[in-house]
Coordinates of C-alpha atoms in Angstrom, one line a residue:
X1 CA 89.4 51.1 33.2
X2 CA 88.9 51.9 36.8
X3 CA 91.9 52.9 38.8
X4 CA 90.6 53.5 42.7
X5 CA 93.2 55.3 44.8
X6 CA 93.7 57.2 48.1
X7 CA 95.3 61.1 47.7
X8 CA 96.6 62.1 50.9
X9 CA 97.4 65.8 51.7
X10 CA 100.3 65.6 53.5
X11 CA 100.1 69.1 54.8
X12 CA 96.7 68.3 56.1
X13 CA 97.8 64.8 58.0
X14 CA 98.4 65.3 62.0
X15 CA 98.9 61.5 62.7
X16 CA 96.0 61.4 64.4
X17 CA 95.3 57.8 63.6
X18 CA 92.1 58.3 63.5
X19 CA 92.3 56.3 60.0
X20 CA 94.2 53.2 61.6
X21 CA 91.8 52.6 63.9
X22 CA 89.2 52.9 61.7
X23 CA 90.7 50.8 59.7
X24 CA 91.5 47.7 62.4
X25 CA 87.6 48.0 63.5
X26 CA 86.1 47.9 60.3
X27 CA 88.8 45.2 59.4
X28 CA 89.0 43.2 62.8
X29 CA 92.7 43.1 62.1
X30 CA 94.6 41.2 64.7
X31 CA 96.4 43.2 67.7
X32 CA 100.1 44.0 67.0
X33 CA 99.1 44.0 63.1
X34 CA 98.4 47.4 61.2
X35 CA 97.0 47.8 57.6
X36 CA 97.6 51.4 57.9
X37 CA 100.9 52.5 59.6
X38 CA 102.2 56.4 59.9
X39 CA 105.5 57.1 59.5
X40 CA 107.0 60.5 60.7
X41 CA 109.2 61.8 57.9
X42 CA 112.1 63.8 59.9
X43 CA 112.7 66.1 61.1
X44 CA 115.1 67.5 58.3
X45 CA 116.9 70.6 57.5
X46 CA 114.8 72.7 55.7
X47 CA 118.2 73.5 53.4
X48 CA 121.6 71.9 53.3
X49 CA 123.3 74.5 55.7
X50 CA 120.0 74.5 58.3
X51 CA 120.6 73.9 61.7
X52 CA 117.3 73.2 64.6
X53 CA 114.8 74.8 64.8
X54 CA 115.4 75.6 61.0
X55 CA 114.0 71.9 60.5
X56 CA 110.5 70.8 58.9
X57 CA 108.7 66.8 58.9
X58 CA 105.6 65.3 57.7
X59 CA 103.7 62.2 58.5
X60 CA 103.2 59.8 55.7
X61 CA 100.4 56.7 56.0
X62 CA 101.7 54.0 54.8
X63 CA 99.5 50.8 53.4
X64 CA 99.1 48.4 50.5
X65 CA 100.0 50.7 46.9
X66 CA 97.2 48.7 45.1
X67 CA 100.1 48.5 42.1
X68 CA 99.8 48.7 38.5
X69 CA 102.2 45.6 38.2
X70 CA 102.1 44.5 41.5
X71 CA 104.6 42.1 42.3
X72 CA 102.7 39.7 44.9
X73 CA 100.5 38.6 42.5
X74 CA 103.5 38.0 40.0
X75 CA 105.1 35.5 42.7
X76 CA 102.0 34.0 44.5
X77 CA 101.8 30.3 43.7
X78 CA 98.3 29.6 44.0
X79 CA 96.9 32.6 42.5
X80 CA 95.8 33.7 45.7
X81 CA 96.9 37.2 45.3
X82 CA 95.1 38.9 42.1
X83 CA 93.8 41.8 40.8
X84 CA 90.2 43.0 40.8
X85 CA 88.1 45.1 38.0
X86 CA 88.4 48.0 40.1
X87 CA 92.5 48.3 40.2
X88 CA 93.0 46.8 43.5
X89 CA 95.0 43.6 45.1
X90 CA 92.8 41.5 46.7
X91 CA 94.1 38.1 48.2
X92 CA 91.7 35.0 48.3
X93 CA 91.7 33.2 51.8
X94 CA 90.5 30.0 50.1
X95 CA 93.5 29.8 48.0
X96 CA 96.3 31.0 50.3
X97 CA 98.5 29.1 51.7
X98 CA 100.5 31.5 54.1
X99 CA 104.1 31.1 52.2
X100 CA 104.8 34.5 52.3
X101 CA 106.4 34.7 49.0
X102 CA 104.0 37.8 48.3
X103 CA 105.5 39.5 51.9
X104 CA 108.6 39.3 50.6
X105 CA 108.3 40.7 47.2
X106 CA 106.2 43.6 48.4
X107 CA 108.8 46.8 48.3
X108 CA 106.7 48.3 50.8
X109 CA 106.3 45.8 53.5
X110 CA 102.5 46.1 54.1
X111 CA 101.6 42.5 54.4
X112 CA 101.8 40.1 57.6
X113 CA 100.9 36.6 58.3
X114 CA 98.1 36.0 59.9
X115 CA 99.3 32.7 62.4
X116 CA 95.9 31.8 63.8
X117 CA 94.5 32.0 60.1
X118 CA 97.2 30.2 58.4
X119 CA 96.9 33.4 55.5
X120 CA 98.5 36.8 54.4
X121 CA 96.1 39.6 54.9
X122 CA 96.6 43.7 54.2
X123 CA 94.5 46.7 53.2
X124 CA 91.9 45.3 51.2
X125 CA 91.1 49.4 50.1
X126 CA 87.5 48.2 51.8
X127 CA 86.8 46.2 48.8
X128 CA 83.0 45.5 50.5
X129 CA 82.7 49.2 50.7
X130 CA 84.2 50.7 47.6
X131 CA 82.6 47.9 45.6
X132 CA 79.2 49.4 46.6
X133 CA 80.2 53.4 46.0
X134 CA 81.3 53.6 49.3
X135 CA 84.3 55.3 51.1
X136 CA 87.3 53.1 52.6
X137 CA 86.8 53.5 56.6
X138 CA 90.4 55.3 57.1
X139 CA 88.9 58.0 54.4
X140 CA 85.6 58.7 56.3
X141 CA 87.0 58.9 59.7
X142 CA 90.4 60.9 59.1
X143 CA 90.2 63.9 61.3
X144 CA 92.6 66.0 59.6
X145 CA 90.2 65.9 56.5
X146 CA 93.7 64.8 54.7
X147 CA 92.5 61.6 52.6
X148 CA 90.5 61.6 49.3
X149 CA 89.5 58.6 47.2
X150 CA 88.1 58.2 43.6
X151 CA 89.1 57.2 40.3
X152 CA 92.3 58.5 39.0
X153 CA 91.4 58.0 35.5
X154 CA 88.3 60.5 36.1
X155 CA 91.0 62.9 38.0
X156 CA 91.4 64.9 40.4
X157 CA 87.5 65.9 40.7
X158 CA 86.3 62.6 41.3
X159 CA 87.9 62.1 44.3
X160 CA 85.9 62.4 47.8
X161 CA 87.1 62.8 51.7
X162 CA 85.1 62.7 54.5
X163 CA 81.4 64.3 55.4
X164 CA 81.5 68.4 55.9
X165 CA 79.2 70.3 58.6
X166 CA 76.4 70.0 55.9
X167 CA 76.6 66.3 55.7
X168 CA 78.6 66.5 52.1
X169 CA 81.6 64.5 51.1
X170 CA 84.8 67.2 50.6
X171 CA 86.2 67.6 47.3
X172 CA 90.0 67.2 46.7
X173 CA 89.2 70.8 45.2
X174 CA 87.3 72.3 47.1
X175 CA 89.5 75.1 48.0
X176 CA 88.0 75.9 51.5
X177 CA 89.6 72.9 52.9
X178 CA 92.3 71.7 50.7
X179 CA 94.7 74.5 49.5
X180 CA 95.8 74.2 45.3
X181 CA 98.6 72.2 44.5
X182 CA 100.4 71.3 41.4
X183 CA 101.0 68.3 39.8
X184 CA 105.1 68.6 41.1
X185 CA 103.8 68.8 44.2
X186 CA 102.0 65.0 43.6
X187 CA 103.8 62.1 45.0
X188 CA 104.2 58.2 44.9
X189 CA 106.2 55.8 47.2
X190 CA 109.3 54.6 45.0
X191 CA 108.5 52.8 42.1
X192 CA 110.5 49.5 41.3
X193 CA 108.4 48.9 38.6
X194 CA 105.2 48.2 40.3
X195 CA 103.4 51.6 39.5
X196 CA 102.2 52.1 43.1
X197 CA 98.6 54.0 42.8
X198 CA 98.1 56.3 45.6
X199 CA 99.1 59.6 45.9
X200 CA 100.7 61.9 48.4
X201 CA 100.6 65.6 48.2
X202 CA 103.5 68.0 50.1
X203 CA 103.6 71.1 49.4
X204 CA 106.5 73.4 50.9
X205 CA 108.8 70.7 52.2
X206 CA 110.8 68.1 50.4
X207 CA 109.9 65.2 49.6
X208 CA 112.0 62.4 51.0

């Protein structure tokens, strides 16, 4: 089974957000709504005793987890919320009918309701462009070269970032842009049970 996801290198990711306006052009997503949002983690003592300028931060994009077991689809009424072949939460305009039940059970708080539409929307992962072999929009036009996407049940190797100087998609290995990590240094968002699919990878500072 295909399980799509987006690795982000933390250590890479300069809030640039480069990938959340990507993401609201490609997307038309109304003004004041964000299917991407950055959150700056800290800054934190580096130990328990630190004290500034002993402090370190990262940024951390935020959007829909795509989950295992996601829980909008669990509550949604009308069936509106589902999952896809590919591994990702797609929601059905035709069948929603803007309750919100699905905003509310999300632990992450990546949907909105759309008022003029009457429906839910959220990252849709570019469904019309990964569905096609395509890149997600926030992938291709990240500027820190920090966010990969492929196939996590074909690992780490499968997964592609943005176009190089020679007009080639970087690897998530190739070690002249992305330094080695190790699977410790691999994160999710907190799982309640939901099994959240993207990664996050932070090497060198805690990860909070």
């Amino acid at each position: 089974m295909t399980r799509y996801a987006v690795i982000t290198d933390l250590n890479r990711c300069v809030s640039c957000l480069n990938c959340v306006v990507a993401c609201k052009e490609a997307n038309e997503v109304p003004i004041g709504s964000y299917w991407i949002k950055i959150l700056r983690v800290g800054p934190n003592p580096k130990t328990p005793t630190s004290v500034y300028p002993d402090v370190e931060m990262y940024y951390l994009p935020v959007s829909c987890q795509h989950c295992e077991r996601p829980a909008c689809v669990d509550v949604c009424p009308t069936g509106a919320s589902h999952k896809t072949e590919n591994g990702s939460v797609q929601i059905d305009h035709n069948k929603c009918i803007g309750c919100q039940f699905c905003a509310m059970a999300c632990p992450y708080g990546v949907r909105y309701l759309n008022e003029a539409e009457g429906v839910v929307e959220k990252c849709t992962r570019c469904y019309q462009k990964t569905n096609e072999g395509e890149l997600p929009s926030c992938v291709i036009a990240c500027g820190g070269s920090a966010r990969f996407f492929g196939d996590l049940d074909a690992g780490y190797a499968d997964f592609r970032g943005r176009l190089d100087e020679n007009g080639n998609n970087i690897s998530l290995l190739d070690e002249s842009y992305v330094k080695p990590f190790t699977e410790d240094e691999v994160h999710t968002l907190p799982d309640s049970g939901n099994g959240p699919s993207d990664r996050f990878i932070l090497r060198n500072r805690v990860w909070r």
